[in-house]
Coordinates of C-alpha atoms in Angstrom, one line a residue:
X20 CA -3.3 -0.6 45.4
X21 CA -4.1 -3.9 43.8
X22 CA -3.4 -4.7 40.2
X23 CA -5.7 -6.9 38.2
X24 CA -4.8 -8.5 34.9
X25 CA -4.4 -9.8 32.4
X26 CA -8.2 -10.1 31.9
X27 CA -8.3 -13.0 29.5
X28 CA -10.9 -12.6 26.7
X29 CA -11.8 -9.0 27.5
X30 CA -11.1 -7.9 24.0
X31 CA -11.1 -10.2 21.0
X32 CA -8.2 -10.7 18.6
X33 CA -10.1 -8.8 16.0
X34 CA -9.3 -5.7 17.9
X35 CA -6.1 -6.7 19.8
X36 CA -2.8 -8.0 18.7
X37 CA -2.8 -10.8 21.3
X38 CA -1.8 -8.4 24.1
X39 CA -3.3 -8.0 27.5
X40 CA -5.9 -5.7 29.2
X41 CA -5.0 -4.3 32.6
X42 CA -7.2 -2.6 35.2
X43 CA -5.8 -0.7 38.1
X44 CA -6.8 0.2 41.7
X45 CA -9.4 -1.6 43.7
X46 CA -13.1 -1.3 43.5
X47 CA -13.5 -1.1 47.3
X48 CA -11.7 2.3 47.3
X49 CA -14.8 3.9 45.7
X50 CA -17.1 5.2 48.4
X51 CA -20.3 4.5 46.4
X52 CA -19.1 1.0 45.4
X53 CA -20.0 1.8 41.8
X54 CA -17.3 1.7 39.2
X55 CA -17.4 2.8 35.6
X56 CA -14.7 1.0 33.6
X57 CA -13.4 3.1 30.8
X58 CA -12.0 0.9 28.0
X59 CA -8.9 2.4 26.3
X60 CA -7.4 0.8 23.2
X61 CA -3.9 2.2 22.3
X62 CA -1.1 1.6 19.8
X63 CA 1.2 -1.0 21.5
X64 CA 4.3 1.2 21.6
X65 CA 2.5 4.0 23.5
X66 CA 0.8 1.7 26.0
X67 CA 3.4 1.8 28.8
X68 CA 3.0 5.6 29.0
X69 CA -0.8 5.4 28.8
X70 CA -0.9 2.7 31.5
X71 CA 1.2 4.8 33.9
X72 CA -1.1 7.8 33.4
X73 CA -4.1 5.5 33.8
X74 CA -2.7 4.1 37.1
X75 CA -2.3 7.6 38.5
X76 CA -5.7 8.6 37.2
X77 CA -7.4 5.6 38.8
X78 CA -5.7 6.3 42.1
X79 CA -7.5 9.7 42.2
X80 CA -11.0 7.9 42.1
X81 CA -12.5 10.7 40.0
X82 CA -16.2 10.4 39.7
X83 CA -18.8 10.9 37.0
X84 CA -22.2 11.0 38.7
X85 CA -21.9 8.5 41.7
X86 CA -19.5 6.1 39.9
X87 CA -15.7 6.1 40.2
X88 CA -14.0 6.0 36.8
X89 CA -11.4 3.3 36.4
X90 CA -9.5 3.1 33.1
X91 CA -8.6 -0.3 31.5
X92 CA -5.8 0.0 29.0
X93 CA -5.2 -2.4 26.1
X94 CA -2.6 -2.6 23.4
X95 CA -4.7 -2.7 20.2
X96 CA -3.8 -3.5 16.6
X97 CA -4.5 -0.1 15.1
X98 CA -5.4 -1.3 11.6
X99 CA -7.9 -3.9 13.1
X100 CA -9.5 -1.3 15.3
X101 CA -9.7 1.1 12.4
X102 CA -11.5 -1.6 10.4
X103 CA -13.9 -2.3 13.3
X104 CA -14.8 1.4 13.7
X105 CA -15.3 1.7 9.9
X106 CA -18.1 -0.9 10.2
X107 CA -16.1 -3.8 8.6
X108 CA -15.5 -5.6 11.8
X109 CA -18.5 -6.7 13.9
X110 CA -18.4 -5.9 17.7
X111 CA -19.5 -8.7 20.0
X112 CA -19.7 -9.5 23.7
X113 CA -15.9 -10.1 23.7
X114 CA -14.9 -7.7 20.9
X115 CA -16.3 -4.3 21.8
X116 CA -15.6 -0.9 20.5
X117 CA -13.4 0.9 23.0
X118 CA -14.5 4.1 24.8
X119 CA -11.2 5.7 23.9
X120 CA -8.9 5.0 21.0
X121 CA -5.3 6.2 20.8
X122 CA -4.0 5.1 17.4
X123 CA -0.4 6.0 16.3
X124 CA -1.6 8.5 13.7
X125 CA -4.5 10.8 12.7
X126 CA -4.2 9.2 9.3
X127 CA -6.2 6.3 10.7
X128 CA -8.8 8.8 12.0
X129 CA -9.1 10.3 8.5
X130 CA -9.4 6.8 7.0
X131 CA -12.2 5.9 9.4
X132 CA -14.1 9.1 8.6
X133 CA -13.6 8.7 4.9
X134 CA -14.9 5.2 5.0
X135 CA -18.5 6.4 5.2
X136 CA -21.3 7.4 7.5
X137 CA -20.8 4.6 10.0
X138 CA -17.1 5.5 10.3
X139 CA -17.9 9.2 10.9
X140 CA -20.5 8.3 13.5
X141 CA -18.1 6.0 15.3
X142 CA -15.8 8.9 16.3
X143 CA -17.5 11.2 18.8
X144 CA -14.6 13.5 19.4
X145 CA -11.0 13.9 18.5
X146 CA -8.9 15.5 21.2
X147 CA -5.3 16.8 21.0
X148 CA -2.5 14.4 20.6
X149 CA -0.5 12.9 23.5
X150 CA 2.8 12.3 21.7
X151 CA 4.6 12.7 18.4
X152 CA 7.2 10.9 16.3
X153 CA 8.2 12.1 12.8
X154 CA 8.7 9.7 9.9
X155 CA 12.5 9.7 9.1
X156 CA 14.8 8.0 6.6
X157 CA 16.8 5.4 8.5
X158 CA 20.2 4.4 7.0
X159 CA 22.8 1.9 8.4
X160 CA 25.4 3.4 10.7
X161 CA 28.8 3.6 9.0
X162 CA 27.7 3.0 5.4
X163 CA 28.0 6.5 4.1
X164 CA 25.8 9.6 4.3
X165 CA 22.6 10.4 2.4
X166 CA 21.7 14.0 1.6
X167 CA 18.8 15.1 3.8
X168 CA 16.0 15.3 1.2
X169 CA 13.4 13.1 -0.3
X170 CA 14.7 14.1 -3.7
X171 CA 18.1 12.7 -2.8
X172 CA 16.5 9.5 -1.6
X173 CA 14.6 9.1 -4.9
X174 CA 17.9 9.7 -6.8
X175 CA 19.7 7.1 -4.7
X176 CA 16.9 4.6 -5.6
X177 CA 17.5 5.2 -9.3
X178 CA 14.4 7.5 -9.5
X179 CA 12.1 4.5 -8.9
X180 CA 12.1 2.3 -5.8
X181 CA 13.1 -0.7 -7.9
X182 CA 15.4 1.3 -10.2
X183 CA 19.1 0.5 -10.7
X184 CA 20.3 2.9 -8.0
X185 CA 22.6 2.4 -5.0
X186 CA 19.9 2.1 -2.4
X187 CA 17.1 -0.5 -1.6
X188 CA 13.9 0.9 0.0
X189 CA 12.3 -0.8 3.0
X190 CA 8.7 0.4 3.7
X191 CA 6.0 -1.3 5.8
X192 CA 2.6 -2.1 4.3
X193 CA 0.5 1.1 4.2
X194 CA -2.6 -1.1 4.8
X195 CA -1.3 -2.1 8.2
X196 CA 1.2 0.6 9.2
X197 CA 0.8 4.4 9.7
X198 CA 4.4 4.8 8.8
X199 CA 3.8 3.0 5.5
X200 CA 0.7 5.1 4.9
X201 CA 2.6 8.3 5.6
X202 CA 5.4 7.2 3.3
X203 CA 3.0 6.6 0.5
X204 CA 1.3 10.0 1.0
X205 CA 4.7 11.8 1.2
X206 CA 5.7 10.2 -2.1
X207 CA 2.4 11.1 -3.7
X208 CA 2.6 14.7 -2.5
X209 CA 6.2 15.4 -3.4
X210 CA 5.9 13.9 -6.9
X211 CA 3.1 16.4 -7.5
X212 CA 2.3 16.5 -11.2
X213 CA 5.3 14.7 -12.5
X214 CA 4.4 12.6 -15.6
X215 CA 6.3 9.6 -14.2
X216 CA 4.4 9.7 -10.9
X217 CA 2.2 6.6 -11.6
X218 CA 5.3 4.6 -12.5
X219 CA 7.1 5.6 -9.3
X220 CA 4.1 4.6 -7.2
X221 CA 3.7 1.4 -9.1
X222 CA 7.4 0.6 -8.4
X223 CA 6.8 1.5 -4.7
X224 CA 4.0 -1.0 -4.6
X225 CA 6.2 -3.7 -6.0
X226 CA 8.9 -3.0 -3.4
X227 CA 6.3 -3.2 -0.6
X228 CA 4.7 -6.4 -1.9
X229 CA 8.0 -8.2 -2.2
X230 CA 9.5 -7.2 1.2
X231 CA 6.9 -8.3 3.7
X232 CA 7.8 -5.9 6.5
X233 CA 5.4 -5.8 9.5
X234 CA 7.5 -4.1 12.2
X235 CA 10.4 -1.7 12.4
X236 CA 12.6 -4.6 13.5
X237 CA 11.8 -6.4 10.3
X238 CA 13.2 -3.4 8.5
X239 CA 16.3 -3.1 10.6
X240 CA 17.0 -6.8 10.2
X241 CA 17.6 -6.1 6.5
X242 CA 20.4 -3.7 7.5
X243 CA 22.6 -6.7 8.3
X244 CA 21.3 -9.1 5.6
X245 CA 24.0 -9.4 2.9
X246 CA 25.7 -6.8 0.9
X247 CA 24.9 -5.1 -2.3
X248 CA 22.5 -2.1 -2.5
X249 CA 22.4 0.0 0.7
X250 CA 19.1 -0.6 2.6
X251 CA 17.1 2.5 3.4
X252 CA 14.2 2.3 5.8
X253 CA 11.3 4.7 6.3
X254 CA 10.5 4.4 10.0
X255 CA 9.3 6.5 12.9
X256 CA 12.0 8.4 14.8
X257 CA 10.9 6.6 18.1
X258 CA 11.3 3.2 16.5
X259 CA 14.8 4.0 15.3
X260 CA 15.7 5.5 18.8
X261 CA 14.4 2.4 20.6
X262 CA 16.3 0.0 18.2
X263 CA 19.6 1.9 18.8
X264 CA 19.0 2.3 22.6
X265 CA 18.4 -1.4 23.0
X266 CA 21.8 -2.1 21.3
X267 CA 20.4 -4.4 18.6
X268 CA 22.3 -5.4 15.5
X269 CA 22.1 -3.0 12.6
X270 CA 22.4 0.3 14.3
X271 CA 20.8 3.1 12.3
X272 CA 21.0 6.9 11.7
X273 CA 18.0 9.1 11.2
X274 CA 18.0 11.4 8.2
X275 CA 15.6 14.3 8.4
X276 CA 14.4 15.5 4.9
X277 CA 14.7 19.2 4.4
X278 CA 11.4 19.3 2.5
X279 CA 9.7 18.2 5.7
X280 CA 7.9 15.1 6.8
X281 CA 4.7 13.8 8.4
X282 CA 4.6 12.7 12.0
X283 CA 2.9 9.9 13.9
X284 CA 0.8 12.1 16.3
X285 CA -1.1 9.7 18.6
X286 CA -4.5 11.5 18.8
X287 CA -6.8 10.9 21.7
X288 CA -10.1 9.8 20.1
X289 CA -13.3 9.5 22.1
X290 CA -15.6 6.9 20.6
X291 CA -18.1 6.7 23.6
X292 CA -21.5 8.2 22.8
X293 CA -22.9 7.8 26.3
X294 CA -22.7 11.2 28.0
X295 CA -21.2 9.9 31.2
X296 CA -18.6 7.8 29.5
X297 CA -17.6 10.8 27.3
X298 CA -17.2 12.9 30.4
X299 CA -15.0 10.2 31.9
X300 CA -12.9 10.1 28.7
X301 CA -12.5 13.8 29.0
X302 CA -11.1 13.4 32.6
X303 CA -8.6 10.8 31.4
X304 CA -7.5 13.0 28.5
X305 CA -6.5 15.8 30.9
X306 CA -4.4 13.3 32.9
X307 CA -2.6 12.2 29.7
X308 CA -1.5 15.8 29.1
X309 CA 0.0 16.7 32.4
X310 CA 3.7 17.0 33.2
X311 CA 4.1 13.4 34.4
X312 CA 2.5 12.1 31.2
X313 CA 4.7 14.2 29.0
X314 CA 7.8 12.8 30.8
X315 CA 6.4 9.3 30.4
X316 CA 6.1 9.6 26.6
X317 CA 9.6 11.1 26.4
X318 CA 11.0 8.2 28.4
X319 CA 9.7 5.9 25.6
X320 CA 11.5 8.0 22.9
X321 CA 8.6 10.1 21.8
X322 CA 8.4 13.8 21.4
X323 CA 5.8 15.8 23.2
X324 CA 2.9 17.0 21.0
X325 CA 4.6 20.3 20.6
X326 CA 7.8 18.6 19.3
X327 CA 10.0 18.7 22.4
X328 CA 12.5 15.9 22.3
X329 CA 13.6 13.7 25.2
X330 CA 17.0 14.5 26.8
X331 CA 18.1 11.1 25.5
X332 CA 18.0 12.4 21.9
X333 CA 21.7 12.7 20.8
X334 CA 23.8 11.7 17.8
X335 CA 25.0 8.7 19.8
X336 CA 21.5 7.1 19.4
X337 CA 21.1 8.2 15.8
X338 CA 18.6 11.0 16.3
X339 CA 18.6 14.8 16.9
X340 CA 16.7 16.9 19.4
X341 CA 15.7 19.6 16.9
X342 CA 12.2 19.1 15.6
X343 CA 12.1 18.6 11.8
X344 CA 10.0 20.7 9.4
X345 CA 6.4 19.4 9.1
X346 CA 4.6 18.8 5.8
X347 CA 0.9 19.8 5.7
X348 CA -1.3 17.1 7.1
X349 CA -3.6 15.6 4.5
X350 CA -7.4 16.1 5.0
X351 CA -9.9 13.3 5.3
X352 CA -10.8 13.3 1.6
X353 CA -7.1 13.1 0.5
X354 CA -6.4 10.2 3.0
X355 CA -9.5 8.4 1.9
X356 CA -8.6 8.7 -1.8
X357 CA -5.1 7.5 -1.2
X358 CA -6.2 4.6 0.9
X359 CA -8.4 3.5 -1.9
X360 CA -5.6 4.0 -4.4
X361 CA -3.3 1.9 -2.3
X362 CA -5.9 -0.9 -2.0
X363 CA -6.2 -0.9 -5.8
X364 CA -2.5 -0.7 -6.3
X365 CA -1.6 -3.4 -3.8
X366 CA -4.2 -5.8 -5.3
X367 CA -2.6 -8.7 -7.0
X368 CA -2.7 -8.6 -10.8
X369 CA -3.3 -11.2 -13.5
X370 CA -2.3 -10.0 -17.0
X371 CA -2.5 -11.7 -20.3
X372 CA -0.6 -10.0 -23.1
X373 CA -1.7 -10.6 -26.7
X374 CA 1.1 -9.7 -29.1
X375 CA 0.4 -9.3 -32.9
X376 CA 3.0 -11.3 -35.0
X377 CA 1.2 -10.9 -38.3
X378 CA 3.2 -10.3 -41.5
X379 CA 3.0 -6.5 -41.3
X380 CA 4.9 -6.5 -38.0
X381 CA 8.0 -7.2 -40.0
X382 CA 7.9 -3.7 -41.5
X383 CA 10.8 -1.5 -40.5
X384 CA 10.0 1.6 -38.5
X385 CA 13.6 2.8 -38.3
X386 CA 16.9 1.5 -39.6
X387 CA 17.5 -2.0 -38.2
X388 CA 14.2 -1.9 -36.2
X389 CA 11.0 -3.7 -37.1
X390 CA 7.6 -3.2 -35.6
X391 CA 7.8 -6.5 -33.7
X392 CA 11.2 -5.6 -32.3
X393 CA 9.9 -2.2 -31.2
X394 CA 7.0 -4.0 -29.4
X395 CA 9.4 -6.5 -27.8
X396 CA 11.5 -3.8 -26.3
X397 CA 8.6 -2.6 -24.2
X398 CA 8.4 -5.7 -22.1
X399 CA 11.5 -5.6 -19.9
X400 CA 10.5 -2.2 -18.4
X401 CA 7.0 -3.4 -17.8
X402 CA 8.0 -6.7 -16.2
X403 CA 10.4 -4.8 -13.9
X404 CA 7.4 -2.9 -12.4
X405 CA 5.7 -6.2 -11.4
X406 CA 6.2 -8.2 -8.2
X407 CA 7.0 -11.9 -8.4
X408 CA 3.5 -12.8 -7.3
X409 CA 2.0 -10.9 -10.3
X410 CA 0.5 -13.4 -12.7
X411 CA 1.5 -12.8 -16.3
X412 CA 1.2 -14.8 -19.5
X413 CA 1.6 -14.1 -23.2
X414 CA -0.1 -15.3 -26.4
X415 CA 1.0 -14.5 -29.9
X416 CA -1.7 -14.0 -32.6
X417 CA -1.8 -13.8 -36.4
X418 CA -3.6 -16.5 -38.4
X419 CA -3.3 -20.3 -38.3
X420 CA -0.7 -20.3 -35.5
X421 CA -2.0 -23.4 -33.8
X422 CA -3.8 -25.4 -36.5
X423 CA -6.8 -23.2 -37.5
X424 CA -6.5 -21.1 -34.4
X425 CA -5.1 -17.6 -34.9
X426 CA -3.3 -17.6 -31.5
X427 CA -0.7 -19.6 -29.7
X428 CA 0.4 -19.6 -26.1
X429 CA 4.0 -18.4 -25.5
X430 CA 3.8 -18.5 -21.7
X431 CA 0.9 -19.5 -19.5
X432 CA -0.6 -17.1 -17.0
X433 CA 1.1 -17.6 -13.7
X434 CA 3.3 -15.9 -11.1
X435 CA 6.4 -14.2 -12.5
X436 CA 8.5 -15.7 -9.7
X437 CA 7.3 -19.3 -10.3
X438 CA 9.8 -21.7 -11.7
X439 CA 8.8 -23.1 -15.1
X440 CA 11.3 -25.7 -16.0
X441 CA 14.8 -24.5 -15.2
X442 CA 14.0 -20.8 -14.7
X443 CA 11.3 -18.5 -13.5
X444 CA 8.4 -17.3 -15.7
X445 CA 9.9 -13.8 -15.6
X446 CA 13.2 -15.0 -17.0
X447 CA 11.4 -17.2 -19.6
X448 CA 9.5 -14.1 -20.9
X449 CA 12.6 -11.9 -20.8
X450 CA 14.5 -14.5 -22.9
X451 CA 11.7 -15.3 -25.3
X452 CA 10.1 -11.9 -26.1
X453 CA 13.2 -10.3 -27.8
X454 CA 13.4 -13.2 -30.2
X455 CA 9.8 -12.7 -31.5
X456 CA 9.5 -12.8 -35.3
X457 CA 6.6 -11.9 -37.6
X458 CA 4.8 -14.6 -39.5
X459 CA 5.4 -14.1 -43.2
X460 CA 2.1 -13.4 -44.9
X461 CA 0.1 -13.9 -41.7
X462 CA -3.1 -12.1 -41.2
X463 CA -4.6 -10.7 -38.0
X464 CA -7.1 -12.8 -36.2
X465 CA -7.9 -10.1 -33.6
X466 CA -11.6 -10.8 -32.9
X467 CA -11.2 -14.6 -32.3
X468 CA -8.1 -14.1 -30.2
X469 CA -9.7 -11.4 -27.9
X470 CA -12.7 -13.6 -27.4
X471 CA -10.6 -16.7 -26.6
X472 CA -8.4 -14.6 -24.2
X473 CA -11.5 -13.2 -22.4
X474 CA -13.0 -16.6 -22.1
X475 CA -9.8 -18.0 -20.6
X476 CA -9.4 -15.2 -18.1
X477 CA -13.0 -15.6 -17.0
X478 CA -12.6 -19.3 -16.6
X479 CA -9.5 -18.9 -14.5
X480 CA -10.7 -15.9 -12.6
X481 CA -9.3 -15.3 -9.1
X482 CA -11.3 -12.8 -7.0
X483 CA -8.2 -11.6 -5.0
X484 CA -6.7 -10.3 -8.2
X485 CA -7.4 -7.6 -10.7
X486 CA -7.6 -9.0 -14.3
X487 CA -6.7 -7.4 -17.6
X488 CA -5.8 -8.2 -21.1
X489 CA -3.4 -6.0 -23.1
X490 CA -3.5 -6.2 -26.9
X491 CA -0.5 -4.9 -28.9
X492 CA -1.3 -4.7 -32.6
X493 CA -0.4 -2.8 -35.8
X494 CA -3.6 -3.3 -37.7
X495 CA -7.2 -4.4 -37.7
X496 CA -9.0 -7.7 -37.8
X497 CA -7.9 -9.5 -41.1
X498 CA -8.7 -13.2 -40.9
X499 CA -9.5 -14.8 -44.3
X500 CA -12.1 -17.5 -44.0
X501 CA -13.6 -16.2 -40.8
X502 CA -17.2 -14.9 -40.7
X503 CA -16.7 -13.3 -37.3
X504 CA -17.7 -9.6 -37.4
X505 CA -17.1 -6.8 -35.0
X506 CA -20.8 -6.7 -34.1
X507 CA -20.8 -10.4 -33.2
X508 CA -17.5 -10.0 -31.3
X509 CA -19.0 -7.2 -29.2
X510 CA -22.2 -9.3 -28.6
X511 CA -20.2 -12.3 -27.4
X512 CA -18.0 -10.1 -25.1
X513 CA -21.1 -8.7 -23.5
X514 CA -22.6 -12.1 -23.1
X515 CA -19.5 -13.4 -21.3
X516 CA -19.4 -10.6 -18.8
X517 CA -20.4 -11.3 -15.2
X518 CA -21.0 -8.7 -12.5
X519 CA -18.5 -10.1 -10.1
X520 CA -15.8 -10.7 -12.7
X521 CA -14.2 -7.4 -14.0
X522 CA -11.8 -8.2 -16.9
X523 CA -10.5 -5.1 -18.7
X524 CA -9.2 -5.2 -22.3
X525 CA -6.7 -2.5 -23.1
X526 CA -5.5 -1.9 -26.6
X527 CA -2.2 -0.5 -27.9
X528 CA -2.2 0.3 -31.6
X529 CA 0.9 1.0 -33.6
X530 CA 1.2 1.9 -37.3
X531 CA -0.8 3.5 -40.1
X532 CA -3.1 0.6 -40.5
X533 CA -4.6 0.7 -37.0
X534 CA -8.4 1.0 -36.9
X535 CA -8.8 3.1 -33.7
X536 CA -12.6 2.9 -34.0
X537 CA -12.5 -0.9 -34.0
X538 CA -10.2 -1.1 -31.0
X539 CA -12.1 1.5 -29.1
X540 CA -15.4 -0.4 -29.4
X541 CA -13.8 -3.6 -28.1
X542 CA -12.1 -1.7 -25.2
X543 CA -15.2 0.3 -24.3
X544 CA -17.3 -2.9 -23.7
X545 CA -14.8 -4.0 -21.1
X546 CA -14.1 -0.6 -19.5
X547 CA -10.7 -0.6 -21.1
X548 CA -8.6 2.0 -22.9
X549 CA -7.1 2.5 -26.3
X550 CA -3.8 4.3 -27.0
X551 CA -2.2 4.6 -30.5
X552 CA 1.6 4.9 -30.6
X553 CA 3.2 7.3 -33.1
X554 CA 6.8 6.1 -32.6
X555 CA 8.7 3.1 -31.1
X556 CA 9.3 5.1 -28.0
X557 CA 5.6 5.7 -27.6
X558 CA 4.9 2.0 -27.3
X559 CA 6.9 1.6 -24.2
X560 CA 5.4 4.8 -22.6
X561 CA 1.9 3.7 -23.3
X562 CA 2.5 0.1 -22.1
X563 CA 3.9 1.4 -18.8
X564 CA 1.0 3.9 -18.5
X565 CA -1.6 1.2 -18.9
X566 CA 0.1 -0.9 -16.3
X567 CA 0.0 2.0 -13.8
X568 CA -3.4 3.2 -14.9
X569 CA -5.2 1.9 -11.7
X570 CA -3.1 4.4 -9.6
X571 CA -4.2 7.4 -11.6
X572 CA -7.9 6.6 -11.2
X573 CA -8.3 7.9 -7.7

C-alpha cells in the first residue's frame, strides 16, 4: 500500500482548520483503473479513528459501478463546515462541500437544517452515529468535591455564572463549539420557566465573552492559573480523559450530573446528492460501524454509540465506565431558536442610560430613601451582567444642566473595561452613580434629551453591536420655554431612523406623575418597551429585565 498526502490545497481554510487531507491505497490496485474519491470531512478529534477505518475500507477496493471507491479523510473545522452547508460559505474549486460530514454533534446538523431551505437541501441523509462522548462537569483534582447535579453547580456559582459563589465557570463559545452549544441548551432546559432565567443566561453570556476559550486545553489551563474561585469546566468526557491520560498539568475529575446530560454523538452525514457517491458513502458508513472501528473510537477515549466505555475508563483518569443518564435531544426547531438567541445574546451591546435628576427625584419613597437613590441602586446589578467590552455611557437630564441644554454627560459611551483616567469606566460609573442628587426645582427635558441621545447613538453607530437607550424617569416632559411637542418629537425620531441602524429606546417610569401614554408612544416608534415601577425594588427588576430582554425574544 502507498500512502499519499498531505494533498496541499485540497480543501480551503474556509472548511478546514489548517489540517491535512490524506488518501490511502494506490490507484493501480483497481482493475478498471477508475477511482471515485469520496471526500470525508470529520471533527479533528475523531479523525484518527475515521482514517484507520478509511484505510481498511480503501484496501478492500469496493466498487460502485466500475469505479473503485477511495476515501479521503480531512480534519474539518465543524463550525466553518456548518456555515458552508447552511449557504453562508461559498464552495469553490478548492473549497468544496464534502461527500460525507462527521461533525462532533447532531446539534450542528439541526443548526444547518434550521438555517433554511438551502441548509435542509445540503444534507442528503443522516446515518447513525459512530461514537459518543457526554458533556460533563470538569473540576480540578484535589480541590474538593461537587455534588453531581446541575443545580449544585448553579448554587456553587452563586445562582448566576458571574455571581459571588465559590466557583468560576469555564465554557467554550457556543458559536464555535458543540460543547458550548450543548451547555447553553442544558442551562436553558433546566431553568425551565424560572423567572430569573433571562438573567442567568445573560450572566452566562458575559462569562463566555470574557473568557475566550477555544479548546478544552484552554479550559484546563485555567485550572492552574492563580487561586481564588474554583474553576469549573464544561467539557466532553473524551477531552477530559485525553487531558488526564496525556499527563498534562491541571488534572481533572469528571462529575456526571444526576439530572442527565447531552452527548457529542458524531453523526455520519451524507451530503452527496449524486446516486453513486451516496452509495459509496453508504459502504464507508458500514465500515465505520464494524468491530474494528468501535475499538478505534474507544482507543481515542470515546464511547461507542450505545454508550460502552473503553477499558481505560477508571477513576485514575478521572472518568467512570458507567454511561450517564441522557437528557432528551432537542429538535431542529429548538436548536435553531437557541442558536439565534445565542447570536443575539453574544452580540456586543452599546447602551446609553438617561437618568432623570429633576427636582421631583428628591422625593422620599421610604424612610431615608429618595427616588434618585432608588434608581442609583439599580446600576451595580445591571453593570455586573455586562462584559468589559460592553459599551455603556450615562447622561443626566432635567433642565438647564449644560447651559440651555437639559442634559449633561456623566460618562461617555465606551467599553466598561476601558481605562478612563486612573480607573475603568465600570469603576467610574459605580463610584459616581450612588452619589447622584436631584436638581432643586429642575424640570424634565425628556423630549429634547431623547432626541439628542438618539442622534448621538446614530452618529456613533457600530454595526457589530446592538444599540439601545434606556430612560429612567419619574414624570413626563416638563421643560419651560421649550415649544417641542410630543408629536414633533415622534416625527423627528421617525425621520432619524435608518433601515440598517436599529436603535431601541426603552423607558422605565417610577412614581405617580409618570405619563405611561407619553412614554409608550416614544418607545413604540423605536420598537422599545415601557415598564412602570410601583416600588423601589421594581426598578431594579425592570432594569435587569430590559437588559436581558433580547434573550427572551426567541
